[in-house]
């Protein structure tokens, strides 16, 4: 007799969550970061509403420092799947020529990512936003609800979250409040890769190893994606065979040396990985409990 | 590495991953029982920790110094900064690990009594519970409370892990003593079966590997048990049910109903019924993006197309025609209260059940349950973390099944209409349909018709609804004088008559309104049967309350009169200081002040102090009764 595998259980759960939001929210949006989790979330959204086209727009908050290949991939997906993708960049940040080295990664991330996101949500009046965060990523995320409520100013109050019972989601909110919804809450990094492989989901080529120009800073390999990255005295970009485990802003994303050029090889590497995924993100190291703090302020 | 080899080995690896099932389990026990240590140990031993996490753990362990030079696994698990400071787990956390056989989601919940709601949240999602007992202390009231909650929430598989065996010299005698007392308790609360394992989470005994220190224990280690315990879902054997979440209609040629199968299987060609409409059809297609299916299983998200164009919308239930559930609008339910603000009986809440949200009012608890002693105690309300049994009244009949029979058909949440907070979880125990008392007309020689003829009037209930001091009783009194003068026989029923008599056992302050309302309606019905015209004067602020009354009294005999006096005017008429007290918060649950007044949508008659004097209002109603042929105006 047919039984459901764990990925089928997770898939059906995510589809159930998306349909609930679609039915109860007035103006939902899906945050599309172009990364692998977004790729899975997008795929699940297509499944949840098929044969209807995804009945809400996607939103990409472009910080101006995303990898060029991410932007190219986004445009390819837009074309291939006929997606409605809204791209927003914080105009104040552009005006100030915001970048991670002159302003620091904290200020840069806050202005371009957190503020940029709030602007876009407010501008379009979105009352529910899907995000690709997973509970296995980081300790403070282990307690995040599937439906996470934000005040009018997009604040998150970890002590005042609604209990989530069975799969009965309470999506009610007051005017001006919004919900962040995480349909991938119960997926692990490994589940994501396995699902991408099984479902043949397209992902940004940066996840596969290739010769790319990098510099090494504090033990982290940073890709020199364009000529905006200021080189320190004595620093020369060198070609290394690298790939990325997570994607974000190129000056803030660590690469790893790798020979994995196929999905099976990536899965192989993930299986024997010795460091956690978020290690590659520079911002998590800033301070203890930093993710919780950022989330309270409205970072996704 | 050679690509082809990797491909082959990964393919076979993925194949084994494919075969894995998913088991969600909850861990119960207090911080002192070593719960966080156990979970940390499981994550550590299943090699799921990365080097950077272990390095951070080592640094944290040295800093906190609770375990000497050993790793403090608890630090791995306690996530939020505030709870690490307090040293307690304040929320529900989800951890992930896998073994060769299964993928696991560990639902970690706090143990203290003030977090009963968090535990119940976790238990609502769990297939199995691991109950930790400190071997030194034996069964605590906490163990009992946790057992009660997981059992009440239908978690059928229970593992009792007797922890800290290292601290009782791995004594078999002590272990068996605790197991015996647990067995006695389990029988009392109806736990059919449980598995006991002696462990030391700190030292690793019987977690993964068999403990060398406890050769007398011959059963499985914790991991062996979790790997092999059967988790075949009973949902498979139940009749087919699916709540429609979303109607999928991309164009005129496709109309599908999207949802996740709640229970049972559905096949193409199956005869299905849509509820509450009762319309029947057959499954034409089970659509998915990856191709149509022949059948769908419980837990599967699909889109079902039917052979006939029947009206189905979000919230409706598709179910097997051969085995459809019954409908009701009144359930006896077990409630766990989750809000700081206590249950307000009679107040209108929102109830989310399946894929629909409807209005509900809750009767005062029949009893509350002392989760430590399991004693039934009388209660007027339910406070945070309290469990009790109440009647839940909803605005319209919906399909349901008792929770013990079908979890998805018998579970609901209550939502505060003003704050939108989730205030309670509910488990339907049984139908509590209101039945009206029917006089045995076939056996009695004098029936309603004869009485009505004798009195030259058609007995009806004039249901006056409106704010307090809106003038309901004054108008009814004026009308009664008018009716009396006309030779009609009527009776006026108001708050004074009821609360001082029939309902004196109910609490007025805590507004046991639903029950009072039900009694009022039954009295009205009896008096109508006796041939009288009844004037019932109660605020009856909720639509649901009036709807129930209408059903008891009967559509033909129910005339709804809205006394539409505005709040300011009603307050001005108040000669008793009632509203002043309400404004000061000295009396609660007052319509117009701290409760909404739901005005009737289609009242038969509208009158009000702003527009009519009491005499004018009475005359207007009198004329309407004449017009409807209910009374005859005397010469």
mmCIF file with all atom_site columns, C-alpha atoms in Angstrom, chain A residues 1-13 15-20 22-24 43 46-53 55 134-137 139-145 156 158-159 161-174 177 185-191 194 197-199 245 259 261-265 267-268 270-271 273-279 285 288-289 292 295-296, chain B residues 1-3 6-7 9-11 13-14 17-18 20-22 24 50-53 60 75-84 86 89-96 103 105 120-121 124-125 153 236 245-246 248-250 254 258-260 265 287-290 293 295-303 314 338 350 352-355 357 403 407-408 411-413 415 418-422 424-427:
data_model
loop_
_atom_site.group_PDB
_atom_site.id
_atom_site.type_symbol
_atom_site.label_atom_id
_atom_site.label_alt_id
_atom_site.label_comp_id
_atom_site.label_asym_id
_atom_site.label_entity_id
_atom_site.label_seq_id
_atom_site.pdbx_PDB_ins_code
_atom_site.Cartn_x
_atom_site.Cartn_y
_atom_site.Cartn_z
_atom_site.occupancy
_atom_site.B_iso_or_equiv
_atom_site.pdbx_formal_charge
_atom_site.auth_seq_id
_atom_site.auth_comp_id
_atom_site.auth_asym_id
_atom_site.auth_atom_id
_atom_site.pdbx_PDB_model_num
ATOM 1   C CA . UNK A 1 1   ? 0.000   0.000  0.000   1.00 0.00 ? 1   UNK A CA 1
ATOM 2   C CA . UNK A 1 2   ? 1.146   3.537  -0.712  1.00 0.00 ? 2   UNK A CA 1
ATOM 3   C CA . UNK A 1 3   ? 2.372   5.438  2.343   1.00 0.00 ? 3   UNK A CA 1
ATOM 4   C CA . UNK A 1 4   ? 3.632   8.998  2.659   1.00 0.00 ? 4   UNK A CA 1
ATOM 5   C CA . UNK A 1 5   ? 7.385   9.523  2.902   1.00 0.00 ? 5   UNK A CA 1
ATOM 6   C CA . UNK A 1 6   ? 8.651   12.170 5.268   1.00 0.00 ? 6   UNK A CA 1
ATOM 7   C CA . UNK A 1 7   ? 9.169   14.585 2.351   1.00 0.00 ? 7   UNK A CA 1
ATOM 8   C CA . UNK A 1 8   ? 5.599   14.041 1.176   1.00 0.00 ? 8   UNK A CA 1
ATOM 9   C CA . UNK A 1 9   ? 4.390   14.766 4.704   1.00 0.00 ? 9   UNK A CA 1
ATOM 10  C CA . UNK A 1 10  ? 6.432   17.981 4.810   1.00 0.00 ? 10  UNK A CA 1
ATOM 11  C CA . UNK A 1 11  ? 5.301   18.956 1.308   1.00 0.00 ? 11  UNK A CA 1
ATOM 12  C CA . UNK A 1 12  ? 1.616   18.491 2.119   1.00 0.00 ? 12  UNK A CA 1
ATOM 13  C CA . UNK A 1 13  ? 2.003   20.422 5.360   1.00 0.00 ? 13  UNK A CA 1
ATOM 14  C CA . UNK A 1 15  ? 0.866   23.371 0.911   1.00 0.00 ? 15  UNK A CA 1
ATOM 15  C CA . UNK A 1 16  ? -1.776  23.317 3.646   1.00 0.00 ? 16  UNK A CA 1
ATOM 16  C CA . UNK A 1 17  ? -0.164  26.345 5.305   1.00 0.00 ? 17  UNK A CA 1
ATOM 17  C CA . UNK A 1 18  ? 0.011   28.295 2.034   1.00 0.00 ? 18  UNK A CA 1
ATOM 18  C CA . UNK A 1 19  ? -3.631  27.601 1.231   1.00 0.00 ? 19  UNK A CA 1
ATOM 19  C CA . UNK A 1 20  ? -4.717  28.765 4.688   1.00 0.00 ? 20  UNK A CA 1
ATOM 20  C CA . UNK A 1 22  ? -4.323  32.485 0.711   1.00 0.00 ? 22  UNK A CA 1
ATOM 21  C CA . UNK A 1 23  ? -7.832  31.921 2.065   1.00 0.00 ? 23  UNK A CA 1
ATOM 22  C CA . UNK A 1 24  ? -7.511  34.176 5.117   1.00 0.00 ? 24  UNK A CA 1
ATOM 23  C CA . UNK A 1 43  ? 7.963   25.152 -6.046  1.00 0.00 ? 43  UNK A CA 1
ATOM 24  C CA . UNK A 1 46  ? 3.133   26.282 -7.551  1.00 0.00 ? 46  UNK A CA 1
ATOM 25  C CA . UNK A 1 47  ? 1.983   22.881 -6.266  1.00 0.00 ? 47  UNK A CA 1
ATOM 26  C CA . UNK A 1 48  ? -0.405  24.332 -3.685  1.00 0.00 ? 48  UNK A CA 1
ATOM 27  C CA . UNK A 1 49  ? -2.436  26.341 -6.199  1.00 0.00 ? 49  UNK A CA 1
ATOM 28  C CA . UNK A 1 50  ? -1.932  24.462 -9.467  1.00 0.00 ? 50  UNK A CA 1
ATOM 29  C CA . UNK A 1 51  ? -3.516  24.576 -12.035 1.00 0.00 ? 51  UNK A CA 1
ATOM 30  C CA . UNK A 1 52  ? -4.060  28.188 -10.917 1.00 0.00 ? 52  UNK A CA 1
ATOM 31  C CA . UNK A 1 53  ? -0.948  30.322 -11.287 1.00 0.00 ? 53  UNK A CA 1
ATOM 32  C CA . UNK A 1 55  ? -2.132  33.810 -6.820  1.00 0.00 ? 55  UNK A CA 1
ATOM 33  C CA . UNK A 1 134 ? 13.503  26.942 8.930   1.00 0.00 ? 134 UNK A CA 1
ATOM 34  C CA . UNK A 1 135 ? 13.504  25.996 12.592  1.00 0.00 ? 135 UNK A CA 1
ATOM 35  C CA . UNK A 1 136 ? 16.695  23.971 12.248  1.00 0.00 ? 136 UNK A CA 1
ATOM 36  C CA . UNK A 1 137 ? 18.729  26.977 11.132  1.00 0.00 ? 137 UNK A CA 1
ATOM 37  C CA . UNK A 1 139 ? 18.484  28.390 18.089  1.00 0.00 ? 139 UNK A CA 1
ATOM 38  C CA . UNK A 1 140 ? 16.087  31.337 18.311  1.00 0.00 ? 140 UNK A CA 1
ATOM 39  C CA . UNK A 1 141 ? 14.325  30.085 15.164  1.00 0.00 ? 141 UNK A CA 1
ATOM 40  C CA . UNK A 1 142 ? 13.625  26.727 16.835  1.00 0.00 ? 142 UNK A CA 1
ATOM 41  C CA . UNK A 1 143 ? 10.838  28.503 18.721  1.00 0.00 ? 143 UNK A CA 1
ATOM 42  C CA . UNK A 1 144 ? 9.437   30.546 15.889  1.00 0.00 ? 144 UNK A CA 1
ATOM 43  C CA . UNK A 1 145 ? 5.798   29.861 15.107  1.00 0.00 ? 145 UNK A CA 1
ATOM 44  C CA . UNK A 1 156 ? 8.279   40.704 16.888  1.00 0.00 ? 156 UNK A CA 1
ATOM 45  C CA . UNK A 1 158 ? 8.826   36.465 21.401  1.00 0.00 ? 158 UNK A CA 1
ATOM 46  C CA . UNK A 1 159 ? 6.886   36.389 24.688  1.00 0.00 ? 159 UNK A CA 1
ATOM 47  C CA . UNK A 1 161 ? 3.140   34.640 20.421  1.00 0.00 ? 161 UNK A CA 1
ATOM 48  C CA . UNK A 1 162 ? -0.059  32.750 19.830  1.00 0.00 ? 162 UNK A CA 1
ATOM 49  C CA . UNK A 1 163 ? -0.120  29.074 20.641  1.00 0.00 ? 163 UNK A CA 1
ATOM 50  C CA . UNK A 1 164 ? -0.357  26.945 17.509  1.00 0.00 ? 164 UNK A CA 1
ATOM 51  C CA . UNK A 1 165 ? -2.600  23.962 18.086  1.00 0.00 ? 165 UNK A CA 1
ATOM 52  C CA . UNK A 1 166 ? -2.914  21.016 15.735  1.00 0.00 ? 166 UNK A CA 1
ATOM 53  C CA . UNK A 1 167 ? -2.870  22.581 12.287  1.00 0.00 ? 167 UNK A CA 1
ATOM 54  C CA . UNK A 1 168 ? -5.518  25.153 13.172  1.00 0.00 ? 168 UNK A CA 1
ATOM 55  C CA . UNK A 1 169 ? -3.823  28.449 12.351  1.00 0.00 ? 169 UNK A CA 1
ATOM 56  C CA . UNK A 1 170 ? -5.322  31.648 13.732  1.00 0.00 ? 170 UNK A CA 1
ATOM 57  C CA . UNK A 1 171 ? -4.577  34.174 11.011  1.00 0.00 ? 171 UNK A CA 1
ATOM 58  C CA . UNK A 1 172 ? -6.716  37.004 12.405  1.00 0.00 ? 172 UNK A CA 1
ATOM 59  C CA . UNK A 1 173 ? -5.098  40.358 12.909  1.00 0.00 ? 173 UNK A CA 1
ATOM 60  C CA . UNK A 1 174 ? -5.940  44.002 13.295  1.00 0.00 ? 174 UNK A CA 1
ATOM 61  C CA . UNK A 1 177 ? -0.668  44.354 11.623  1.00 0.00 ? 177 UNK A CA 1
ATOM 62  C CA . UNK A 1 185 ? 9.416   25.598 9.469   1.00 0.00 ? 185 UNK A CA 1
ATOM 63  C CA . UNK A 1 186 ? 9.711   21.829 9.844   1.00 0.00 ? 186 UNK A CA 1
ATOM 64  C CA . UNK A 1 187 ? 12.182  21.232 7.024   1.00 0.00 ? 187 UNK A CA 1
ATOM 65  C CA . UNK A 1 188 ? 15.892  20.673 7.660   1.00 0.00 ? 188 UNK A CA 1
ATOM 66  C CA . UNK A 1 189 ? 18.737  21.746 5.394   1.00 0.00 ? 189 UNK A CA 1
ATOM 67  C CA . UNK A 1 190 ? 19.083  18.147 4.337   1.00 0.00 ? 190 UNK A CA 1
ATOM 68  C CA . UNK A 1 191 ? 15.377  17.863 3.501   1.00 0.00 ? 191 UNK A CA 1
ATOM 69  C CA . UNK A 1 194 ? 16.908  16.070 -0.973  1.00 0.00 ? 194 UNK A CA 1
ATOM 70  C CA . UNK A 1 197 ? 17.154  16.686 -6.066  1.00 0.00 ? 197 UNK A CA 1
ATOM 71  C CA . UNK A 1 198 ? 13.987  14.636 -6.076  1.00 0.00 ? 198 UNK A CA 1
ATOM 72  C CA . UNK A 1 199 ? 11.835  17.332 -7.664  1.00 0.00 ? 199 UNK A CA 1
ATOM 73  C CA . UNK A 1 245 ? 25.916  26.856 1.041   1.00 0.00 ? 245 UNK A CA 1
ATOM 74  C CA . UNK A 1 259 ? 34.523  20.091 -5.884  1.00 0.00 ? 259 UNK A CA 1
ATOM 75  C CA . UNK A 1 261 ? 29.405  20.151 -9.208  1.00 0.00 ? 261 UNK A CA 1
ATOM 76  C CA . UNK A 1 262 ? 26.283  18.002 -9.085  1.00 0.00 ? 262 UNK A CA 1
ATOM 77  C CA . UNK A 1 263 ? 23.387  17.799 -6.649  1.00 0.00 ? 263 UNK A CA 1
ATOM 78  C CA . UNK A 1 264 ? 24.413  14.309 -5.470  1.00 0.00 ? 264 UNK A CA 1
ATOM 79  C CA . UNK A 1 265 ? 27.837  15.686 -4.669  1.00 0.00 ? 265 UNK A CA 1
ATOM 80  C CA . UNK A 1 267 ? 24.139  16.163 -0.824  1.00 0.00 ? 267 UNK A CA 1
ATOM 81  C CA . UNK A 1 268 ? 27.225  14.066 -0.191  1.00 0.00 ? 268 UNK A CA 1
ATOM 82  C CA . UNK A 1 270 ? 26.052  18.175 3.291   1.00 0.00 ? 270 UNK A CA 1
ATOM 83  C CA . UNK A 1 271 ? 25.849  14.691 4.786   1.00 0.00 ? 271 UNK A CA 1
ATOM 84  C CA . UNK A 1 273 ? 29.410  18.630 6.697   1.00 0.00 ? 273 UNK A CA 1
ATOM 85  C CA . UNK A 1 274 ? 31.288  19.631 9.783   1.00 0.00 ? 274 UNK A CA 1
ATOM 86  C CA . UNK A 1 275 ? 30.018  23.163 10.209  1.00 0.00 ? 275 UNK A CA 1
ATOM 87  C CA . UNK A 1 276 ? 26.475  24.468 10.309  1.00 0.00 ? 276 UNK A CA 1
ATOM 88  C CA . UNK A 1 277 ? 24.957  26.324 7.431   1.00 0.00 ? 277 UNK A CA 1
ATOM 89  C CA . UNK A 1 278 ? 24.741  29.743 9.033   1.00 0.00 ? 278 UNK A CA 1
ATOM 90  C CA . UNK A 1 279 ? 28.475  29.698 9.764   1.00 0.00 ? 279 UNK A CA 1
ATOM 91  C CA . UNK A 1 285 ? 28.591  36.154 14.575  1.00 0.00 ? 285 UNK A CA 1
ATOM 92  C CA . UNK A 1 288 ? 25.344  36.369 21.144  1.00 0.00 ? 288 UNK A CA 1
ATOM 93  C CA . UNK A 1 289 ? 21.599  36.107 20.629  1.00 0.00 ? 289 UNK A CA 1
ATOM 94  C CA . UNK A 1 292 ? 16.776  37.106 18.254  1.00 0.00 ? 292 UNK A CA 1
ATOM 95  C CA . UNK A 1 295 ? 14.126  39.487 14.583  1.00 0.00 ? 295 UNK A CA 1
ATOM 96  C CA . UNK A 1 296 ? 12.645  41.676 17.279  1.00 0.00 ? 296 UNK A CA 1
ATOM 97  C CA . UNK B 2 1   ? 35.820  11.935 -6.013  1.00 0.00 ? 1   UNK B CA 1
ATOM 98  C CA . UNK B 2 2   ? 34.528  10.172 -9.098  1.00 0.00 ? 2   UNK B CA 1
ATOM 99  C CA . UNK B 2 3   ? 31.171  11.602 -10.115 1.00 0.00 ? 3   UNK B CA 1
ATOM 100 C CA . UNK B 2 6   ? 29.015  9.588  -5.944  1.00 0.00 ? 6   UNK B CA 1
ATOM 101 C CA . UNK B 2 7   ? 25.898  9.498  -8.055  1.00 0.00 ? 7   UNK B CA 1
ATOM 102 C CA . UNK B 2 9   ? 26.115  5.982  -3.625  1.00 0.00 ? 9   UNK B CA 1
ATOM 103 C CA . UNK B 2 10  ? 24.010  9.085  -3.202  1.00 0.00 ? 10  UNK B CA 1
ATOM 104 C CA . UNK B 2 11  ? 21.182  7.511  -5.160  1.00 0.00 ? 11  UNK B CA 1
ATOM 105 C CA . UNK B 2 13  ? 21.539  6.829  0.127   1.00 0.00 ? 13  UNK B CA 1
ATOM 106 C CA . UNK B 2 14  ? 18.606  8.913  -1.032  1.00 0.00 ? 14  UNK B CA 1
ATOM 107 C CA . UNK B 2 17  ? 16.159  8.391  3.020   1.00 0.00 ? 17  UNK B CA 1
ATOM 108 C CA . UNK B 2 18  ? 13.012  8.045  0.929   1.00 0.00 ? 18  UNK B CA 1
ATOM 109 C CA . UNK B 2 20  ? 12.216  6.944  6.201   1.00 0.00 ? 20  UNK B CA 1
ATOM 110 C CA . UNK B 2 21  ? 9.091   7.843  8.046   1.00 0.00 ? 21  UNK B CA 1
ATOM 111 C CA . UNK B 2 22  ? 8.620   10.911 10.188  1.00 0.00 ? 22  UNK B CA 1
ATOM 112 C CA . UNK B 2 24  ? 7.102   13.690 15.987  1.00 0.00 ? 24  UNK B CA 1
ATOM 113 C CA . UNK B 2 50  ? 28.277  20.613 13.604  1.00 0.00 ? 50  UNK B CA 1
ATOM 114 C CA . UNK B 2 51  ? 31.770  21.458 14.781  1.00 0.00 ? 51  UNK B CA 1
ATOM 115 C CA . UNK B 2 52  ? 30.988  25.130 15.231  1.00 0.00 ? 52  UNK B CA 1
ATOM 116 C CA . UNK B 2 53  ? 27.972  24.239 17.386  1.00 0.00 ? 53  UNK B CA 1
ATOM 117 C CA . UNK B 2 60  ? 29.114  27.948 26.908  1.00 0.00 ? 60  UNK B CA 1
ATOM 118 C CA . UNK B 2 75  ? 22.687  24.792 26.892  1.00 0.00 ? 75  UNK B CA 1
ATOM 119 C CA . UNK B 2 76  ? 22.274  23.454 23.391  1.00 0.00 ? 76  UNK B CA 1
ATOM 120 C CA . UNK B 2 77  ? 18.564  23.389 23.668  1.00 0.00 ? 77  UNK B CA 1
ATOM 121 C CA . UNK B 2 78  ? 17.594  26.514 25.591  1.00 0.00 ? 78  UNK B CA 1
ATOM 122 C CA . UNK B 2 79  ? 17.309  29.018 22.785  1.00 0.00 ? 79  UNK B CA 1
ATOM 123 C CA . UNK B 2 80  ? 15.998  32.445 23.630  1.00 0.00 ? 80  UNK B CA 1
ATOM 124 C CA . UNK B 2 81  ? 18.182  34.853 25.560  1.00 0.00 ? 81  UNK B CA 1
ATOM 125 C CA . UNK B 2 82  ? 15.511  35.613 28.155  1.00 0.00 ? 82  UNK B CA 1
ATOM 126 C CA . UNK B 2 83  ? 15.014  31.975 29.087  1.00 0.00 ? 83  UNK B CA 1
ATOM 127 C CA . UNK B 2 84  ? 18.716  31.257 29.248  1.00 0.00 ? 84  UNK B CA 1
ATOM 128 C CA . UNK B 2 86  ? 16.005  32.574 33.791  1.00 0.00 ? 86  UNK B CA 1
ATOM 129 C CA . UNK B 2 89  ? 12.340  26.856 28.939  1.00 0.00 ? 89  UNK B CA 1
ATOM 130 C CA . UNK B 2 90  ? 9.436   29.204 28.295  1.00 0.00 ? 90  UNK B CA 1
ATOM 131 C CA . UNK B 2 91  ? 8.195   28.121 24.931  1.00 0.00 ? 91  UNK B CA 1
ATOM 132 C CA . UNK B 2 92  ? 7.714   25.262 22.527  1.00 0.00 ? 92  UNK B CA 1
ATOM 133 C CA . UNK B 2 93  ? 10.876  24.476 20.581  1.00 0.00 ? 93  UNK B CA 1
ATOM 134 C CA . UNK B 2 94  ? 11.331  22.085 17.698  1.00 0.00 ? 94  UNK B CA 1
ATOM 135 C CA . UNK B 2 95  ? 14.545  20.057 17.197  1.00 0.00 ? 95  UNK B CA 1
ATOM 136 C CA . UNK B 2 96  ? 15.443  17.758 14.370  1.00 0.00 ? 96  UNK B CA 1
ATOM 137 C CA . UNK B 2 103 ? 13.487  11.319 10.822  1.00 0.00 ? 103 UNK B CA 1
ATOM 138 C CA . UNK B 2 105 ? 11.019  16.153 15.175  1.00 0.00 ? 105 UNK B CA 1
ATOM 139 C CA . UNK B 2 120 ? -0.722  21.027 25.338  1.00 0.00 ? 120 UNK B CA 1
ATOM 140 C CA . UNK B 2 121 ? 0.379   22.884 22.200  1.00 0.00 ? 121 UNK B CA 1
ATOM 141 C CA . UNK B 2 124 ? -1.452  18.466 19.915  1.00 0.00 ? 124 UNK B CA 1
ATOM 142 C CA . UNK B 2 125 ? 1.221   17.830 17.278  1.00 0.00 ? 125 UNK B CA 1
ATOM 143 C CA . UNK B 2 153 ? -4.864  15.032 23.646  1.00 0.00 ? 153 UNK B CA 1
ATOM 144 C CA . UNK B 2 236 ? -6.045  5.619  7.466   1.00 0.00 ? 236 UNK B CA 1
ATOM 145 C CA . UNK B 2 245 ? -9.479  25.146 2.273   1.00 0.00 ? 245 UNK B CA 1
ATOM 146 C CA . UNK B 2 246 ? -9.663  26.870 -1.059  1.00 0.00 ? 246 UNK B CA 1
ATOM 147 C CA . UNK B 2 248 ? -9.437  26.305 -7.131  1.00 0.00 ? 248 UNK B CA 1
ATOM 148 C CA . UNK B 2 249 ? -10.984 27.895 -10.200 1.00 0.00 ? 249 UNK B CA 1
ATOM 149 C CA . UNK B 2 250 ? -8.372  29.093 -12.704 1.00 0.00 ? 250 UNK B CA 1
ATOM 150 C CA . UNK B 2 254 ? -11.654 23.682 -13.998 1.00 0.00 ? 254 UNK B CA 1
ATOM 151 C CA . UNK B 2 258 ? -8.184  22.084 -2.432  1.00 0.00 ? 258 UNK B CA 1
ATOM 152 C CA . UNK B 2 259 ? -7.536  20.653 0.993   1.00 0.00 ? 259 UNK B CA 1
ATOM 153 C CA . UNK B 2 260 ? -5.529  18.159 2.992   1.00 0.00 ? 260 UNK B CA 1
ATOM 154 C CA . UNK B 2 265 ? -8.707  7.433  1.748   1.00 0.00 ? 265 UNK B CA 1
ATOM 155 C CA . UNK B 2 287 ? -5.534  16.652 -9.239  1.00 0.00 ? 287 UNK B CA 1
ATOM 156 C CA . UNK B 2 288 ? -1.897  17.415 -8.333  1.00 0.00 ? 288 UNK B CA 1
ATOM 157 C CA . UNK B 2 289 ? 0.726   19.388 -10.274 1.00 0.00 ? 289 UNK B CA 1
ATOM 158 C CA . UNK B 2 290 ? 2.650   16.156 -10.760 1.00 0.00 ? 290 UNK B CA 1
ATOM 159 C CA . UNK B 2 293 ? -3.806  10.404 -8.543  1.00 0.00 ? 293 UNK B CA 1
ATOM 160 C CA . UNK B 2 295 ? -6.341  7.788  -4.608  1.00 0.00 ? 295 UNK B CA 1
ATOM 161 C CA . UNK B 2 296 ? -5.205  10.083 -1.810  1.00 0.00 ? 296 UNK B CA 1
ATOM 162 C CA . UNK B 2 297 ? -4.085  9.268  1.725   1.00 0.00 ? 297 UNK B CA 1
ATOM 163 C CA . UNK B 2 298 ? -4.631  11.012 5.067   1.00 0.00 ? 298 UNK B CA 1
ATOM 164 C CA . UNK B 2 299 ? -2.278  13.988 5.366   1.00 0.00 ? 299 UNK B CA 1
ATOM 165 C CA . UNK B 2 300 ? -2.008  14.466 1.621   1.00 0.00 ? 300 UNK B CA 1
ATOM 166 C CA . UNK B 2 301 ? -2.707  17.894 0.105   1.00 0.00 ? 301 UNK B CA 1
ATOM 167 C CA . UNK B 2 302 ? -4.727  17.479 -3.073  1.00 0.00 ? 302 UNK B CA 1
ATOM 168 C CA . UNK B 2 303 ? -7.351  19.157 -5.249  1.00 0.00 ? 303 UNK B CA 1
ATOM 169 C CA . UNK B 2 314 ? -14.218 27.169 1.910   1.00 0.00 ? 314 UNK B CA 1
ATOM 170 C CA . UNK B 2 338 ? -4.741  29.562 27.310  1.00 0.00 ? 338 UNK B CA 1
ATOM 171 C CA . UNK B 2 350 ? -14.740 32.899 17.321  1.00 0.00 ? 350 UNK B CA 1
ATOM 172 C CA . UNK B 2 352 ? -11.921 27.860 14.217  1.00 0.00 ? 352 UNK B CA 1
ATOM 173 C CA . UNK B 2 353 ? -12.664 24.267 13.353  1.00 0.00 ? 353 UNK B CA 1
ATOM 174 C CA . UNK B 2 354 ? -11.423 22.619 10.178  1.00 0.00 ? 354 UNK B CA 1
ATOM 175 C CA . UNK B 2 355 ? -11.254 25.386 7.597   1.00 0.00 ? 355 UNK B CA 1
ATOM 176 C CA . UNK B 2 357 ? -14.356 30.237 11.606  1.00 0.00 ? 357 UNK B CA 1
ATOM 177 C CA . UNK B 2 403 ? -11.965 14.063 19.237  1.00 0.00 ? 403 UNK B CA 1
ATOM 178 C CA . UNK B 2 407 ? -8.785  14.375 15.817  1.00 0.00 ? 407 UNK B CA 1
ATOM 179 C CA . UNK B 2 408 ? -9.275  16.724 12.882  1.00 0.00 ? 408 UNK B CA 1
ATOM 180 C CA . UNK B 2 411 ? -10.530 19.779 17.535  1.00 0.00 ? 411 UNK B CA 1
ATOM 181 C CA . UNK B 2 412 ? -11.018 23.540 17.571  1.00 0.00 ? 412 UNK B CA 1
ATOM 182 C CA . UNK B 2 413 ? -9.534  26.745 18.890  1.00 0.00 ? 413 UNK B CA 1
ATOM 183 C CA . UNK B 2 415 ? -10.305 33.236 19.423  1.00 0.00 ? 415 UNK B CA 1
ATOM 184 C CA . UNK B 2 418 ? -11.426 41.889 20.111  1.00 0.00 ? 418 UNK B CA 1
ATOM 185 C CA . UNK B 2 419 ? -7.775  40.955 20.629  1.00 0.00 ? 419 UNK B CA 1
ATOM 186 C CA . UNK B 2 420 ? -7.620  38.145 18.043  1.00 0.00 ? 420 UNK B CA 1
ATOM 187 C CA . UNK B 2 421 ? -5.673  36.084 20.573  1.00 0.00 ? 421 UNK B CA 1
ATOM 188 C CA . UNK B 2 422 ? -6.046  32.308 20.603  1.00 0.00 ? 422 UNK B CA 1
ATOM 189 C CA . UNK B 2 424 ? -8.431  28.137 24.257  1.00 0.00 ? 424 UNK B CA 1
ATOM 190 C CA . UNK B 2 425 ? -8.050  24.758 22.686  1.00 0.00 ? 425 UNK B CA 1
ATOM 191 C CA . UNK B 2 426 ? -11.138 22.580 22.520  1.00 0.00 ? 426 UNK B CA 1
ATOM 192 C CA . UNK B 2 427 ? -11.794 18.882 22.112  1.00 0.00 ? 427 UNK B CA 1
#
